Every structure is written in C-alpha cells, then in structure tokens.
C-alpha cells in the first residue's frame, strides 16, 4: 500500500518532469565539442549553452554565446546570451530555431527554421527584447518573410567530435553513389583525374558492402578531395529533392578541415554528376554547377560497376525488415515542410520518462529505508491513509525502451545485413563483368530500381 502511494507520487513527479522538458533541460547535445556543418568546424557545448563556435557580429557588435531556452519534441530554440543595439535604443537577441532529427547517438541533422536575416544573409532571427520572452517554441520557429523557411537541401548535421568512425553506420548512400567509378574533378579553371582514377563506393568490410564509405585511390589520381587526406569519406546523412537529385553530407575520416562536404548528386545512365560545397549544401545547389563557394568543384563520374548485393538463400526476417527507402525513419523525401523532421520527436519525452523513473526508484528506495528505520511504529496509521486514498489502479510507467517509435528502432538497430550478404559480383576494375546486369542497373530510371535491389 505504502509502495503504491509512492508510485502515485512518482507519477506526479514524472508528469512534472515532462513539463520541465520544454525548457531544454534534456538537450541531447552532450557537453564537449560537436562538429557543426553550418559553421563547418567544432562548436563547444556546456550544459545547453553553445559557448564557442556560433558567434557572429553585426555592425561591429558581437553575439558570442547562445543558450537553449525552450524546446519541444522536434525543435530546440537557442537564444543569444547578450543583446546588441540594432536600431537607436532598440536591443535585439539572436535566435536559432533548430528543427532536428535523430540519426545516431552521436549525430543529428537539423534545419534552421528562421528567415534569412538581411543584416548578415544567414538564417537567424533577430528579436527585440520586448518580444524575447515568449514561452512558445512557435514564436521563434515560424519563418515567413522573403525566401521563407529552408529548402529541403538546406539541412545541417551535428557530429560529436571524433566519432566519424561510428556515425556512418547504417547511414546508407543513395543508389547513384553505390558503385566503383572513374572520375574527373573540375575546380572552375582546371580539370584533374580521369580514366584510371578510382572512387570506390562499394567498400567491403567483413564480406559485406557497408554502403556508407568512399575510398579514393590517390595512387591513381593524387588530387585530395573534400579534405580526405587519407582518401576515405563517410556518409553522415542525405535527403532527396524531387526524387532525382540527392543531397549527401559526407565527413572525411580524418576529421580535418573542411570536415563536412555536401554533394548534390544526379545520375544519367552510367554517368553521375556531382557538385560539392564545403559544410552543408548551398540553398541553390544543383549537381551540374559549382556553388558560390570558391572551393566548390564539379565531379563527373563514370561507373566501372555498381555494387551488386545478393542475399543468401536462407534469407532471414532480419534482412527483410531492413528499412526500404520510402519507409526509412528520416522522412525527408516528402515535399511538405511539416513532415520534414518527424524523427527524434520523442527523444525529449523519453529522456524525461527515464529521468523520472530513476527519480521514482530513488524516492521509493529512500522512502522504504526511512520507513524501515523510523516509521515502523506508525505502520497502522499509514496503512489506514493509503487504504482510504487508494484510487483506481494506476499502471506502472512502461520501461523506457517500449516508448521508442518504430522508426527510431530502425535507426538505432545494429547492422543486420553483414551475415546474410555476399558480394555477388564485385570484380576488380577492368575485369569483364556480366554486362547486361551492370547495364540494366545503370540504364534503368532510378525510381524503378528499388524493385531490382537484391539486398532488401
Ligand atoms: C507567443 O507566441 C505565440 C505564437 O507565435 C503567439 O500566438 C502568442 O500571442 C505570443 N504570446 C505573447 C504573450 O506574446
Ligand atoms: C590504388 O591503385 C594502385 C595501382 O593500381 C593499387 O596498387 C592499389 O592497391 C590501390 N589502392 C587501393 C586502396 O585500392
Ligand atoms: C539516403 O538515401 C537512400 C536512398 O533514398 C536511403 O535509403 C537512405 O536511408 C538515406 N540515408 C539517410 C542517412 O538518410
Ligand atoms: C547561388 O547563390 C549564390 C549566393 O547565395 C550565388 O553566388 C550563386 O551564383 C548562385 N548559384 C546559382 C547556380 O544560381
């Protein structure tokens, strides 16, 4: 009886915690350095405050640090800790509303849900001090002027510093990058590489093609691409614009400047067209022209072969549950902004519930000890009280795991394919291939290819 009374109290505390969650207490961006593709360098986070990396100035006045002030299940609102005087006598805060999606424990993707600010040409919301105390996330996440909210390609990623070797797991390349290619690189004035070069997107780990790694052969062409000093890059995230151009953010395995590079990728027959942009993608980036960034290059690739996957005859249920492209947790293929970031939406609530559960257990234990020690004599009295107050049965909160959505489970799941995949035909470059296979894959329109994928 006493315990059930304690559970009631615990539930109330738990509800309280869920409410408190909207003040950004459970920001999953843990303390330390995170690489942010928006500024394309490390930022420092300390208990919900970006203490380094986001600062910028307007009219020689500086915004330095930003604290997460309010949040909901898909958005974090960061407000500058100081104000600057933009108009005579009017002081302004800078707000960043980040609409985020969970990718892995060490990586998130996000959109800045703000208009482009005319003062600096970036997505940020400058708010007069008199309007800066609204508790509603909506008040700071509703871009409405000019070019309005971000286009689907204007996404960014956070990767916890030095975790590039783990965040690519399960973050698969879109189909046009699943192959071994020769490539040329054009930086606007010169063209590098060519016929003998090798871009290997069929990187093979322990008998399965991981679909998340590019290996460049600098013996064949020595031009360092995208900061990949060691010739290795990983997929962090990708989105699709109108079903034909893919926007992929890569991180170089060395974790050196430029840490992130966005690729806009399209395919025509056996050819891939790619433009690069350091950091996230440019708002107007297309696969066939360089962006406004001086380091943007055009890469044209010709497939030696595509990665061919096949499952063994004993295909298990684990392989069949591999998310198909259209049902992958990241629902960014949709056109509507409303559906852009539906993942990670429960993360805050889950963290709240977990914390509450821990607190509840602590309360029960302490209460039990106190009860054992001091209140034995009053047992009868307490029993009387709880009997009287006993309401309808209240269910124990579910264990935290059961609160995860299906899509999160998919995203967090360990790789399931390695044991079931064998490489059907990953022949060395130049070796004869079953041509009809390669050609049929390469020449079929992309949309119809998913039905031909052997690896699902
Ligand atoms: C807070 O913002 C919401 C959404 O924009 C708005 O409807 C509401 O009126 C604002 N409240 C105050 C007190 O300004
Ligand atoms: C790169 O190409 C050279 C020359 O063809 C070859 O010897 C080497 O094994 C290749 N390196 C990798 C990592 O594939
Ligand atoms: C990238 O696109 C492919 C193909 O649409 C999809 O299967 C994959 O899940 C996407 N990856 C990410 C990280 O969004
Ligand atoms: C894209 O916009 C930038 C400025 O944001 C401009 O410099 C560049 O020329 C534009 N590129 C295209 C292809 O329109």
Short mmCIF file of C-alpha atoms and ligand atoms in Angstrom, two decimals:
data_model
loop_
_atom_site.label_atom_id
_atom_site.label_comp_id
_atom_site.label_asym_id
_atom_site.label_seq_id
_atom_site.Cartn_x
_atom_site.Cartn_y
_atom_site.Cartn_z
CA UNK A 1 0.00 0.00 0.00
CA UNK A 2 2.71 2.36 1.00
CA UNK A 3 4.61 1.50 -2.17
CA UNK A 4 1.58 2.17 -4.34
CA UNK A 5 1.17 5.55 -2.68
CA UNK A 6 4.82 6.25 -3.52
CA UNK A 7 4.17 5.27 -7.14
CA UNK A 8 1.39 7.83 -7.30
CA UNK A 9 3.78 10.48 -6.06
CA UNK A 10 6.36 9.26 -8.56
CA UNK A 11 3.89 9.59 -11.41
CA UNK A 12 3.16 13.16 -10.44
CA UNK A 13 6.88 13.90 -10.37
CA UNK A 14 7.17 12.24 -13.76
CA UNK A 15 4.44 14.45 -15.20
CA UNK A 16 6.20 17.45 -13.73
CA UNK A 17 9.42 16.41 -15.45
CA UNK A 18 7.72 16.10 -18.82
CA UNK A 19 6.56 19.68 -18.44
CA UNK A 20 10.02 20.83 -17.37
CA UNK A 21 11.39 19.20 -20.54
CA UNK A 22 10.15 22.14 -22.64
CA UNK A 23 12.77 24.33 -21.02
CA UNK A 24 15.55 22.45 -22.79
CA UNK A 25 16.80 20.54 -19.75
CA UNK A 26 17.33 17.36 -21.70
CA UNK A 27 19.26 18.62 -24.68
CA UNK A 28 20.94 15.50 -26.13
CA UNK A 29 23.87 17.57 -27.37
CA UNK A 30 26.16 16.47 -24.58
CA UNK A 31 28.92 18.59 -23.11
CA UNK A 32 32.06 18.91 -25.18
CA UNK A 33 32.80 19.57 -28.82
CA UNK A 34 30.44 18.84 -31.70
CA UNK A 35 31.22 19.37 -35.36
CA UNK A 36 28.53 21.55 -36.90
CA UNK A 37 28.26 21.59 -40.70
CA UNK A 38 26.61 25.04 -40.61
CA UNK A 39 29.81 26.68 -39.40
CA UNK A 40 31.86 23.68 -40.61
CA UNK A 41 34.00 23.48 -37.50
CA UNK A 42 33.80 22.38 -33.88
CA UNK A 43 31.44 24.17 -31.53
CA UNK A 44 31.62 23.78 -27.76
CA UNK A 45 28.58 22.90 -25.70
CA UNK A 46 28.35 23.25 -21.96
CA UNK A 47 25.07 22.39 -20.22
CA UNK A 48 22.85 23.60 -23.04
CA UNK A 49 24.96 26.62 -23.95
CA UNK A 50 26.99 26.96 -27.13
CA UNK A 51 29.98 28.66 -25.54
CA UNK A 52 32.12 28.72 -28.66
CA UNK A 53 31.66 28.47 -32.42
CA UNK A 54 28.43 30.28 -33.24
CA UNK A 55 29.44 33.88 -32.54
CA UNK A 56 28.89 36.49 -35.24
CA UNK A 57 28.84 40.25 -35.48
CA UNK A 58 26.53 42.85 -36.94
CA UNK A 59 27.63 46.46 -37.22
CA UNK A 60 30.75 45.59 -35.19
CA UNK A 61 28.67 44.31 -32.31
CA UNK A 62 29.18 40.71 -31.35
CA UNK A 63 26.86 37.85 -30.37
CA UNK A 64 29.03 35.36 -28.53
CA UNK A 65 27.24 32.56 -26.75
CA UNK A 66 23.79 31.01 -27.18
CA UNK A 67 21.69 29.05 -24.70
CA UNK A 68 18.91 26.63 -25.42
CA UNK A 69 15.94 28.30 -23.75
CA UNK A 70 12.87 26.36 -24.89
CA UNK A 71 12.26 23.18 -26.86
CA UNK A 72 9.61 20.71 -27.91
CA UNK A 73 9.89 17.18 -29.27
CA UNK A 74 11.49 18.26 -32.55
CA UNK A 75 12.88 21.74 -32.01
CA UNK A 76 15.50 23.47 -29.91
CA UNK A 77 15.38 27.25 -29.56
CA UNK A 78 18.75 28.84 -28.80
CA UNK A 79 18.86 32.49 -27.76
CA UNK A 80 21.95 34.66 -27.63
CA UNK A 81 23.02 35.40 -24.07
CA UNK A 82 23.62 39.06 -24.88
CA UNK A 83 21.77 41.68 -26.89
CA UNK A 84 23.07 44.22 -29.36
CA UNK A 85 21.63 47.61 -30.27
CA UNK A 86 20.49 47.39 -33.86
CA UNK A 87 18.30 50.47 -34.05
CA UNK A 88 18.66 53.51 -31.84
CA UNK A 89 17.58 52.46 -28.37
CA UNK A 90 16.30 49.03 -29.52
CA UNK A 91 18.17 45.96 -28.33
CA UNK A 92 17.96 42.63 -30.08
CA UNK A 93 18.59 38.99 -29.25
CA UNK A 94 19.58 36.48 -31.94
CA UNK A 95 17.51 33.25 -32.02
CA UNK A 96 18.32 29.99 -33.74
CA UNK A 97 15.40 27.58 -34.02
CA UNK A 98 16.84 24.18 -34.88
CA UNK A 99 14.36 21.59 -36.10
CA UNK A 100 16.23 18.35 -35.56
CA UNK A 101 16.18 14.65 -36.42
CA UNK A 102 17.99 11.91 -34.55
CA UNK A 103 20.44 9.97 -36.74
CA UNK A 104 22.68 8.16 -34.24
CA UNK A 105 23.59 8.84 -30.61
CA UNK A 106 26.44 10.96 -31.93
CA UNK A 107 24.79 12.62 -34.90
CA UNK A 108 21.73 14.75 -35.61
CA UNK A 109 20.53 16.55 -38.68
CA UNK A 110 18.68 19.84 -38.46
CA UNK A 111 17.17 22.78 -40.27
CA UNK A 112 17.39 26.37 -39.06
CA UNK A 113 13.71 27.34 -39.09
CA UNK A 114 14.30 31.04 -39.46
CA UNK A 115 14.19 33.58 -42.25
CA UNK A 116 17.35 34.86 -43.84
CA UNK A 117 18.35 37.89 -41.83
CA UNK A 118 19.14 40.85 -44.09
CA UNK A 119 21.85 42.07 -41.71
CA UNK A 120 24.10 39.08 -42.31
CA UNK A 121 22.48 36.96 -45.05
CA UNK A 122 22.18 33.94 -42.73
CA UNK A 123 19.23 32.10 -41.29
CA UNK A 124 18.83 33.60 -37.82
CA UNK A 125 16.01 35.51 -36.14
CA UNK A 126 16.73 38.87 -34.53
CA UNK A 127 14.15 39.70 -31.89
CA UNK A 128 13.56 42.91 -30.00
CA UNK A 129 13.96 42.39 -26.23
CA UNK A 130 10.30 43.18 -25.64
CA UNK A 131 9.29 40.07 -27.68
CA UNK A 132 12.04 37.78 -26.47
CA UNK A 133 10.28 36.18 -23.52
CA UNK A 134 7.54 34.18 -25.19
CA UNK A 135 7.42 30.60 -23.88
CA UNK A 136 6.09 29.21 -27.12
CA UNK A 137 8.55 27.49 -29.46
CA UNK A 138 6.28 28.54 -32.33
CA UNK A 139 7.07 32.19 -31.67
CA UNK A 140 10.69 31.64 -32.76
CA UNK A 141 10.26 28.85 -35.32
CA UNK A 142 7.94 30.41 -37.88
CA UNK A 143 9.88 31.80 -40.82
CA UNK A 144 7.59 33.86 -43.00
CA UNK A 145 9.39 36.55 -44.99
CA UNK A 146 11.32 36.62 -48.21
CA UNK A 147 12.52 33.15 -49.29
CA UNK A 148 10.75 31.90 -46.17
CA UNK A 149 11.81 28.69 -44.48
CA UNK A 150 14.71 26.49 -45.51
CA UNK A 151 14.54 24.40 -48.66
CA UNK A 152 14.84 20.65 -48.10
CA UNK A 153 18.51 20.70 -49.16
CA UNK A 154 19.38 23.36 -46.55
CA UNK A 155 19.94 20.84 -43.81
CA UNK A 156 22.88 20.58 -41.47
CA UNK A 157 24.40 17.98 -39.22
CA UNK A 158 25.96 17.78 -35.80
CA UNK A 159 28.52 15.05 -35.23
CA UNK A 160 30.13 14.60 -31.84
CA UNK A 161 33.81 15.40 -32.31
CA UNK A 162 35.97 12.39 -33.29
CA UNK A 163 33.06 9.97 -33.70
CA UNK A 164 33.18 9.98 -37.51
CA UNK A 165 34.09 6.30 -37.50
CA UNK A 166 30.80 5.32 -35.89
CA UNK A 167 28.18 7.81 -37.09
CA UNK A 168 28.10 6.48 -40.65
CA UNK A 169 26.88 3.05 -39.56
CA UNK A 170 23.50 2.41 -41.24
CA UNK A 171 23.52 5.83 -42.92
CA UNK A 172 23.37 4.45 -46.42
CA UNK A 173 24.31 6.24 -49.62
CA UNK A 174 21.60 6.82 -52.17
CA UNK A 175 21.81 4.42 -55.10
CA UNK A 176 23.73 6.63 -57.56
CA UNK A 177 26.76 6.53 -55.23
CA UNK A 178 26.74 2.75 -54.86
CA UNK A 179 29.37 1.84 -57.39
CA UNK A 180 33.02 1.96 -58.38
CA UNK A 181 33.74 4.93 -60.62
CA UNK A 182 36.38 6.75 -62.56
CA UNK A 183 36.05 10.50 -62.09
CA UNK A 184 37.17 13.92 -63.21
CA UNK A 185 37.33 16.96 -60.94
CA UNK A 186 36.82 20.50 -62.20
CA UNK A 187 37.55 23.43 -59.90
CA UNK A 188 36.37 26.11 -62.30
CA UNK A 189 39.68 26.52 -64.08
CA UNK A 190 41.38 23.12 -64.24
CA UNK A 191 40.36 19.52 -64.64
CA UNK A 192 42.06 16.76 -62.66
CA UNK A 193 41.93 12.99 -62.65
CA UNK A 194 40.42 10.89 -65.40
CA UNK A 195 40.29 7.48 -66.97
CA UNK A 196 42.36 5.50 -64.47
CA UNK A 197 41.04 7.11 -61.29
CA UNK A 198 39.09 5.08 -58.73
CA UNK A 199 36.25 6.23 -56.45
CA UNK A 200 35.16 3.09 -54.66
CA UNK A 201 31.67 3.30 -53.15
CA UNK A 202 31.43 -0.46 -52.73
CA UNK A 203 33.82 -0.61 -49.81
CA UNK A 204 33.84 -4.09 -48.44
CA UNK A 205 34.04 -4.80 -44.73
CA UNK A 206 33.95 -8.37 -43.46
CA UNK A 207 32.22 -9.73 -46.51
CA UNK A 208 29.52 -7.10 -46.76
CA UNK A 209 29.43 -3.83 -48.61
CA UNK A 210 28.80 -1.24 -45.94
CA UNK A 211 27.19 1.29 -48.33
CA UNK A 212 28.43 4.23 -46.24
CA UNK A 213 32.08 4.62 -47.23
CA UNK A 214 34.01 6.08 -50.18
CA UNK A 215 37.63 5.15 -50.81
CA UNK A 216 39.65 7.29 -53.21
CA UNK A 217 42.78 5.85 -54.75
CA UNK A 218 45.38 8.64 -54.61
CA UNK A 219 47.90 6.44 -56.43
CA UNK A 220 45.69 6.63 -59.48
CA UNK A 221 44.84 10.32 -59.04
CA UNK A 222 46.56 12.33 -56.34
CA UNK A 223 44.12 15.26 -56.04
CA UNK A 224 42.95 15.39 -52.43
CA UNK A 225 39.18 15.70 -52.37
CA UNK A 226 36.97 17.08 -49.59
CA UNK A 227 39.76 17.16 -47.03
CA UNK A 228 40.10 13.38 -47.16
CA UNK A 229 43.86 13.28 -46.62
CA UNK A 230 43.70 9.51 -46.20
CA UNK A 231 41.29 9.09 -49.12
CA UNK A 232 38.35 7.92 -47.02
CA UNK A 233 34.95 9.59 -46.53
CA UNK A 234 31.77 8.56 -44.76
CA UNK A 235 28.08 9.27 -45.29
CA UNK A 236 26.51 11.26 -42.45
CA UNK A 237 23.06 11.93 -43.92
CA UNK A 238 21.25 12.51 -47.19
CA UNK A 239 17.98 13.90 -48.46
CA UNK A 240 16.30 13.72 -51.85
CA UNK A 241 15.00 16.69 -53.75
CA UNK A 242 12.12 15.90 -56.10
CA UNK A 243 13.25 12.29 -56.42
CA UNK A 244 16.14 13.00 -58.75
CA UNK A 245 18.86 15.00 -57.02
CA UNK A 246 20.34 13.67 -53.81
CA UNK A 247 21.98 15.88 -51.22
CA UNK A 248 24.52 13.93 -49.27
CA UNK A 249 26.66 15.25 -46.41
CA UNK A 250 29.99 13.46 -46.14
CA UNK A 251 32.56 13.67 -43.40
CA UNK A 252 36.21 12.91 -44.10
CA UNK A 253 37.60 10.10 -41.99
CA UNK A 254 40.47 12.31 -40.86
CA UNK A 255 38.13 14.81 -39.22
CA UNK A 256 40.12 17.68 -40.71
CA UNK A 257 39.15 20.92 -42.38
CA UNK A 258 36.83 21.03 -44.33
CA UNK A 259 35.22 18.50 -42.02
CA UNK A 260 31.93 18.23 -43.92
CA UNK A 261 31.16 18.44 -47.63
CA UNK A 262 27.75 18.40 -49.24
CA UNK A 263 27.37 16.58 -52.55
CA UNK A 264 24.49 17.27 -54.92
CA UNK A 265 24.26 14.08 -56.95
CA UNK A 266 22.27 13.17 -60.04
CA UNK A 267 22.52 10.25 -62.41
CA UNK A 268 22.09 9.90 -66.14
CA UNK A 269 22.74 6.42 -67.47
CA UNK A 270 26.23 5.38 -66.50
CA UNK A 271 27.26 8.90 -65.51
CA UNK A 272 26.98 10.66 -62.15
CA UNK A 273 27.02 14.45 -61.90
CA UNK A 274 28.18 15.91 -58.62
CA UNK A 275 28.80 19.39 -57.27
CA UNK A 276 30.45 19.84 -53.90
CA UNK A 277 30.00 22.52 -51.27
CA UNK A 278 32.07 22.67 -48.08
CA UNK A 279 29.85 22.27 -44.99
CA UNK A 280 26.14 21.84 -45.67
CA UNK A 281 24.52 22.24 -49.07
CA UNK A 282 24.07 25.64 -50.69
CA UNK A 283 20.42 26.73 -50.88
CA UNK A 284 20.53 26.81 -54.69
CA UNK A 285 22.98 23.93 -55.20
CA UNK A 286 22.45 21.71 -58.22
CA UNK A 287 24.52 18.74 -59.35
CA UNK A 288 25.77 20.42 -62.52
CA UNK A 289 27.10 23.81 -61.45
CA UNK A 290 29.59 24.95 -58.85
CA UNK A 291 28.16 26.80 -55.87
CA UNK A 292 29.12 30.30 -54.76
CA UNK A 293 31.83 28.78 -52.52
CA UNK A 294 35.32 29.18 -54.00
CA UNK A 295 36.21 25.60 -53.03
CA UNK A 296 33.21 24.07 -54.77
CA UNK A 297 34.17 21.59 -57.50
CA UNK A 298 32.32 19.58 -60.12
CA UNK A 299 32.91 15.84 -60.20
CA UNK A 300 31.81 13.73 -63.13
CA UNK A 301 31.90 10.00 -62.56
CA UNK A 302 31.58 7.02 -64.86
CA UNK A 303 30.67 3.68 -63.33
CA UNK A 304 33.09 0.80 -63.80
CA UNK A 305 30.49 -1.22 -61.96
CA UNK A 306 27.69 -0.85 -59.50
CA UNK A 307 27.74 -2.58 -56.12
CA UNK A 308 25.79 -5.75 -56.57
CA UNK A 309 24.27 -7.26 -53.50
CA UNK A 310 22.56 -10.54 -53.07
CA UNK A 311 21.23 -12.36 -50.07
CA UNK A 312 21.98 -15.97 -49.33
CA UNK A 313 19.20 -18.48 -49.92
CA UNK A 314 18.44 -18.59 -46.21
CA UNK A 315 17.20 -15.04 -46.12
CA UNK A 316 16.09 -14.36 -42.61
CA UNK A 317 13.49 -12.00 -41.29
CA UNK A 318 16.20 -9.61 -40.18
CA UNK A 319 17.08 -8.86 -43.78
CA UNK A 320 13.51 -8.37 -44.83
CA UNK A 321 12.96 -5.80 -42.10
CA UNK A 322 15.73 -3.61 -43.42
CA UNK A 323 14.02 -0.28 -44.00
CA UNK A 324 13.09 0.35 -47.59
CA UNK A 325 14.00 3.78 -48.92
CA UNK A 326 10.49 5.11 -48.62
CA UNK A 327 9.96 3.95 -45.07
CA UNK A 328 13.30 4.89 -43.60
CA UNK A 329 12.95 6.83 -40.41
CA UNK A 330 14.23 10.00 -41.95
CA UNK A 331 11.13 11.12 -43.79
CA UNK A 332 12.81 13.90 -45.67
CA UNK A 333 11.69 12.83 -49.09
CA UNK A 334 8.33 14.40 -48.51
CA UNK A 335 7.76 17.79 -50.04
CA UNK A 336 5.94 19.37 -47.18
CA UNK A 337 7.90 21.13 -44.52
CA UNK A 338 5.58 19.83 -41.85
CA UNK A 339 6.86 16.31 -42.31
CA UNK A 340 10.49 17.22 -42.57
CA UNK A 341 11.70 16.12 -39.21
CA UNK A 342 9.46 13.63 -37.59
CA UNK A 343 12.22 11.58 -36.05
CA UNK A 344 13.71 12.01 -32.68
CA UNK A 345 10.44 13.68 -31.84
CA UNK A 346 10.01 11.57 -28.76
CA UNK A 347 13.57 11.79 -27.58
CA UNK A 348 12.83 14.57 -25.10
CA UNK A 349 9.84 12.77 -23.68
CA UNK A 350 11.77 9.51 -23.44
CA UNK A 351 14.63 11.19 -21.61
CA UNK A 352 12.07 12.80 -19.31
CA UNK A 353 10.42 9.48 -18.59
CA UNK A 354 13.76 7.78 -17.96
CA UNK A 355 14.83 10.52 -15.57
CA UNK A 356 11.50 10.39 -13.82
CA UNK A 357 11.76 6.63 -13.47
CA UNK A 358 15.20 6.92 -11.95
CA UNK A 359 13.93 9.58 -9.57
CA UNK A 360 10.92 7.47 -8.74
CA UNK A 361 13.11 4.48 -7.92
CA UNK A 362 15.33 6.68 -5.75
CA UNK A 363 12.26 8.02 -3.94
CA UNK A 364 10.94 4.52 -3.35
CA UNK A 365 14.26 3.27 -2.03
CA UNK A 366 14.76 6.27 0.27
CA UNK A 367 11.19 6.16 1.41
CA UNK A 368 11.46 2.46 2.07
CA UNK A 369 14.61 2.91 4.10
CA UNK A 370 13.08 5.75 6.08
CA UNK A 371 10.01 3.69 6.56
CA UNK A 372 12.06 0.72 7.80
CA UNK A 373 14.09 2.87 10.13
CA UNK A 374 11.74 5.34 11.70
CA UNK A 375 8.13 4.73 10.88
CA UNK A 376 7.54 1.15 11.77
CA UNK A 377 5.59 2.19 14.76
CA UNK A 378 3.23 4.28 12.66
CA UNK A 379 2.59 1.50 10.18
CA UNK A 380 -1.02 1.08 11.09
CA UNK A 381 -1.73 4.75 10.60
CA UNK A 382 -0.12 4.88 7.18
CA UNK A 383 -1.95 1.80 6.06
CA UNK A 384 -5.16 3.44 7.02
CA UNK A 385 -4.33 6.51 4.96
CA UNK A 386 -3.34 4.63 1.83
CA UNK A 387 -6.35 2.40 2.01
CA UNK A 388 -8.56 5.42 2.15
CA UNK A 389 -6.76 7.20 -0.70
CA UNK A 390 -6.47 4.20 -2.93
CA UNK A 391 -7.90 5.31 -6.26
CA UNK A 392 -8.27 3.27 -9.40
CA UNK A 393 -5.22 1.21 -10.25
CA UNK A 394 -2.56 3.24 -11.90
CA UNK A 395 -0.36 1.43 -14.33
CA UNK A 396 3.32 1.44 -13.76
CA UNK A 397 5.09 3.50 -16.44
CA UNK A 398 6.32 1.32 -19.25
CA UNK A 399 10.03 0.58 -19.36
CA UNK A 400 11.73 3.34 -21.34
CA UNK A 401 12.55 1.08 -24.26
CA UNK A 402 8.95 0.48 -25.10
CA UNK A 403 8.46 4.16 -25.78
CA UNK A 404 10.72 4.28 -28.80
CA UNK A 405 8.97 4.67 -32.08
CA UNK A 406 9.43 2.07 -34.74
CA UNK A 407 11.47 4.38 -36.89
CA UNK A 408 13.87 5.12 -34.08
CA UNK A 409 14.31 1.44 -33.52
CA UNK A 410 15.17 1.09 -37.16
CA UNK A 411 17.69 3.86 -36.98
CA UNK A 412 19.30 2.56 -33.84
CA UNK A 413 19.34 -1.05 -34.87
CA UNK A 414 22.66 -2.78 -35.28
CA UNK A 415 23.60 -3.68 -38.83
CA UNK A 416 21.62 -6.72 -39.75
CA UNK A 417 22.90 -7.50 -43.16
CA UNK A 418 26.51 -8.44 -42.71
CA UNK A 419 25.90 -12.11 -42.13
CA UNK A 420 23.41 -12.52 -44.88
CA UNK A 421 25.11 -10.72 -47.69
CA UNK A 422 27.67 -11.99 -50.04
CA UNK A 423 29.07 -9.97 -52.85
CA UNK A 424 27.63 -11.33 -55.97
CA UNK A 425 29.94 -9.65 -58.36
CA UNK A 426 32.47 -7.13 -57.20
CA UNK A 427 35.04 -7.68 -59.80
CA UNK A 428 38.22 -5.66 -59.99
CA UNK A 429 38.15 -2.67 -62.25
CA UNK A 430 38.62 -3.61 -65.87
CA UNK A 431 37.73 -7.23 -65.38
CA UNK A 432 34.91 -8.44 -67.56
CA UNK A 433 31.50 -8.11 -65.95
CA UNK A 434 28.19 -9.67 -66.75
CA UNK A 435 27.32 -6.67 -68.87
CA UNK A 436 23.57 -6.99 -69.05
CA UNK A 437 23.46 -6.78 -65.30
CA UNK A 438 25.52 -3.66 -64.98
CA UNK A 439 23.84 -2.02 -67.92
CA UNK A 440 20.37 -2.87 -66.80
CA UNK A 441 21.04 -1.34 -63.42
CA UNK A 442 22.79 1.65 -64.83
CA UNK A 443 20.31 2.46 -67.54
CA UNK A 444 17.05 1.86 -65.70
CA UNK A 445 15.44 5.02 -64.40
CA UNK A 446 16.28 5.36 -60.74
CA UNK A 447 12.73 5.18 -59.49
CA UNK A 448 12.27 1.67 -60.75
CA UNK A 449 15.48 0.36 -59.35
CA UNK A 450 14.34 -0.28 -55.86
CA UNK A 451 12.38 -3.27 -57.06
CA UNK A 452 15.56 -4.65 -58.57
CA UNK A 453 17.60 -4.29 -55.45
CA UNK A 454 18.75 -7.64 -54.33
CA UNK A 455 19.88 -6.50 -50.93
CA UNK A 456 16.48 -5.82 -49.41
C1 LIG B 1 3.67 33.92 -28.12
O1 LIG B 1 3.80 33.41 -29.44
C2 LIG B 1 2.62 32.79 -29.93
C3 LIG B 1 2.95 32.12 -31.24
O2 LIG B 1 3.57 33.00 -32.14
C4 LIG B 1 1.52 33.87 -30.05
O3 LIG B 1 0.35 33.28 -30.53
C5 LIG B 1 1.30 34.48 -28.69
O4 LIG B 1 0.39 35.56 -28.82
C6 LIG B 1 2.60 35.01 -28.11
N1 LIG B 1 2.37 35.43 -26.73
C7 LIG B 1 2.76 36.61 -26.28
C8 LIG B 1 2.49 36.87 -24.84
O5 LIG B 1 3.30 37.44 -27.00
C1 LIG B 2 45.34 2.01 -55.80
O1 LIG B 2 45.81 1.72 -57.07
C2 LIG B 2 47.06 1.08 -57.08
C3 LIG B 2 47.55 1.00 -58.52
O2 LIG B 2 46.55 0.42 -59.34
C4 LIG B 2 46.93 -0.28 -56.43
O3 LIG B 2 48.18 -0.93 -56.39
C5 LIG B 2 46.42 -0.08 -55.00
O4 LIG B 2 46.19 -1.33 -54.40
C6 LIG B 2 45.15 0.73 -54.99
N1 LIG B 2 44.83 1.07 -53.61
C7 LIG B 2 43.67 0.78 -53.09
C8 LIG B 2 43.46 1.24 -51.69
O5 LIG B 2 42.78 0.22 -53.71
C1 LIG B 3 19.85 8.18 -48.26
O1 LIG B 3 19.03 7.84 -49.36
C2 LIG B 3 18.84 6.45 -49.53
C3 LIG B 3 18.07 6.23 -50.80
O2 LIG B 3 16.91 7.03 -50.85
C4 LIG B 3 18.11 5.89 -48.32
O3 LIG B 3 17.97 4.51 -48.43
C5 LIG B 3 18.97 6.18 -47.11
O4 LIG B 3 18.30 5.76 -45.96
C6 LIG B 3 19.25 7.67 -46.98
N1 LIG B 3 20.17 7.84 -45.90
C7 LIG B 3 19.96 8.72 -44.95
C8 LIG B 3 21.01 8.78 -43.89
O5 LIG B 3 19.01 9.47 -44.92
C1 LIG B 4 23.55 30.57 -55.70
O1 LIG B 4 23.51 31.65 -54.80
C2 LIG B 4 24.79 32.24 -54.55
C3 LIG B 4 24.57 33.28 -53.49
O2 LIG B 4 23.91 32.74 -52.41
C4 LIG B 4 25.37 32.80 -55.84
O3 LIG B 4 26.66 33.29 -55.59
C5 LIG B 4 25.45 31.69 -56.87
O4 LIG B 4 25.86 32.23 -58.11
C6 LIG B 4 24.09 31.04 -57.06
N1 LIG B 4 24.27 29.89 -57.94
C7 LIG B 4 23.37 29.55 -58.85
C8 LIG B 4 23.69 28.34 -59.68
O5 LIG B 4 22.36 30.21 -59.04
#
